[in-house]
Amino acid sequence: MNKKTIRDVEVRGKRVFCRVDFNVPMEEGAITDDTRIRAALPTIRYLIENGAKVILASHLGRPKGKVVEELRLDAVAKRLGELLGRPVAKTDHVVGDEVNAAVARLQEGDVLLLENVRFEPGEEKNDPELAKALAGLADLYVNDAFGAAHRAHASTEGIAHHLPAVAGFLMEKELEVLGKALSNPDRPFTAIIGGAKVKDKIGVIDNLLDKVDNLIIGGGLAYTFVKALGHDVGKSLLEEDKIELAKSFMEKAKEKGVRFYMPVDVVVADRFANDANTKVVPIDAIPSDWEALDIGPKTRELYRDVIRQSKLVVWNGPMGVFEMETFAQGTKAVAQALAEATDTYSVIGGGDSAAAVEKFGLADKMDHISTGGGASLEFMEGKQLPGVVALNDK
Ligand SMILES: Nc1ncnc2c1ncn2[C@@H]1O[C@H](COP(=O)(O)OP(=O)(O)O)[C@@H](O)[C@H]1O
Ligand SMILES: O=C(OP(=O)(O)O)[C@H](O)COP(=O)(O)O
């Protein structure tokens, strides 16, 4: 990586503003998955052990510049304290007198968590005044919030223009793993793209076609490709205005010698429900009033074989509506194949695929699960991440 990291700077005795992504799922005030908090621990522990005065900042949800009581970070501070085995102080504001006083009290090795930065209207606008105010709290800026690195906000981008700015260990690891996968991949290199958001994934498919040996398509976005091949897709998810683009991708794959894998059979349902009537049909026989909600058994076998023969697999997006048990088989088969293929380096691109792997209890069998869904997608599209660009070069 060509960006400085916390290893390249002196942190002892310094007030360090460390942006983390503690945007964790919550239900009724309780954290339901603390993966993102755990992922930031190496950086936080390093700062503590090396005598920094640690000021942590994160967003939670999308409060849109207002205080939303349910999106306060108190539960996060408590959980972080438990994980660190030491108290974590927390402010009820992002900037202002209360925060200044709390920062002034910090001793070397102390940890303070600021309130949800998105309570400030200037955060998402990347307001220079807010960026300056945040910078005024500290001597050094550390960005460890890979999951928010695709956002140019005051605490992820603006602040970096006012302080020495370096990457934390999580940021460094994410960029290294994803960067290596894309620039110098072990081959055969396979990308598996699924999920529902065709629009969001068009860019990544286009970029991956320049890099991979195999491209596997699944999930809801497959049916725009199925339609592009001239088959009827019934009531399956379809983005009419992307059919031509899907055709052009299949042509590009041919030109580049990329093997393009699509479902050969699917599980169709007579309605969108776990207890719907279902049947398995070949891909060119989807009944007009049924919808395809998962890949079929032959496709599972085919995708498993491709995974087994790959040295590197990047996976983004489920193969079916895995939230419903009836349509989870395809996603489970891919997760299992990755877990069993010990010679295959598996990179999970955040979002729903990460949630699925977690749900199936296979998370510890994967080589790298990204903490960023949107961020890893934008990175794989070849876009520059503003939160990274703003850091100091080596
Ligand atoms: N065949 C399908 N039809 C409708 N929705 C689907 C289908 N396959 C997967 N999905 C849905 O796609 C959603 C995930 O899509 P997306 O947000 O694009 O993935 P990710 O978060 O991994 O990037 C899941 O909620 C899943 O239920
Ligand atoms: O959860 C996040 O994104 P992700 O769901 O794409 O991984 C990040 O914390 C960024 O949040 P945002 O999409 O509200 O800017």
mmCIF file of C-alpha atoms and ligand atoms in Angstrom, residues 21 23 36 59 61-62 118 147-148 150-151 153 351 371-375, ligand 2:
data_model
loop_
_atom_site.group_PDB
_atom_site.id
_atom_site.type_symbol
_atom_site.label_atom_id
_atom_site.label_comp_id
_atom_site.label_asym_id
_atom_site.label_seq_id
_atom_site.Cartn_x
_atom_site.Cartn_y
_atom_site.Cartn_z
ATOM 1 C CA ASP A 21 -17.010 1.897 11.227
ATOM 2 C CA ASN A 23 -22.259 0.813 12.005
ATOM 3 C CA ARG A 36 -17.271 -4.539 12.888
ATOM 4 C CA HIS A 59 -21.600 6.729 12.355
ATOM 5 C CA GLY A 61 -27.386 4.208 10.607
ATOM 6 C CA ARG A 62 -28.585 7.199 8.652
ATOM 7 C CA ARG A 118 -24.052 11.692 11.557
ATOM 8 C CA GLY A 147 -16.754 0.212 5.410
ATOM 9 C CA ALA A 148 -17.234 3.979 5.061
ATOM 10 C CA HIS A 150 -16.336 5.230 -0.184
ATOM 11 C CA ARG A 151 -17.982 8.210 1.547
ATOM 12 C CA HIS A 153 -17.665 12.916 4.702
ATOM 13 C CA GLY A 351 -23.151 -7.049 2.680
ATOM 14 C CA THR A 371 -16.282 -5.292 6.610
ATOM 15 C CA GLY A 372 -17.515 -3.115 3.738
ATOM 16 C CA GLY A 373 -20.289 -3.984 1.310
ATOM 17 C CA GLY A 374 -20.554 -0.781 -0.719
ATOM 18 C CA ALA A 375 -16.881 0.052 -0.142
HETATM 19 O O1 LIG B 2 -22.817 -0.293 6.436
HETATM 20 C C1 LIG B 2 -22.171 0.326 5.601
HETATM 21 O O2 LIG B 2 -22.233 0.038 4.274
HETATM 22 P P1 LIG B 2 -22.524 -1.442 3.640
HETATM 23 O O3 LIG B 2 -23.896 -1.888 4.119
HETATM 24 O O4 LIG B 2 -22.504 -1.181 2.150
HETATM 25 O O5 LIG B 2 -21.413 -2.331 4.090
HETATM 26 C C2 LIG B 2 -21.211 1.413 5.989
HETATM 27 O O6 LIG B 2 -21.188 1.620 7.387
HETATM 28 C C3 LIG B 2 -21.562 2.696 5.251
HETATM 29 O O7 LIG B 2 -22.842 3.117 5.624
HETATM 30 P P2 LIG B 2 -23.686 4.030 4.635
HETATM 31 O O8 LIG B 2 -24.051 3.198 3.412
HETATM 32 O O9 LIG B 2 -24.913 4.474 5.430
HETATM 33 O O10 LIG B 2 -22.820 5.203 4.243
#
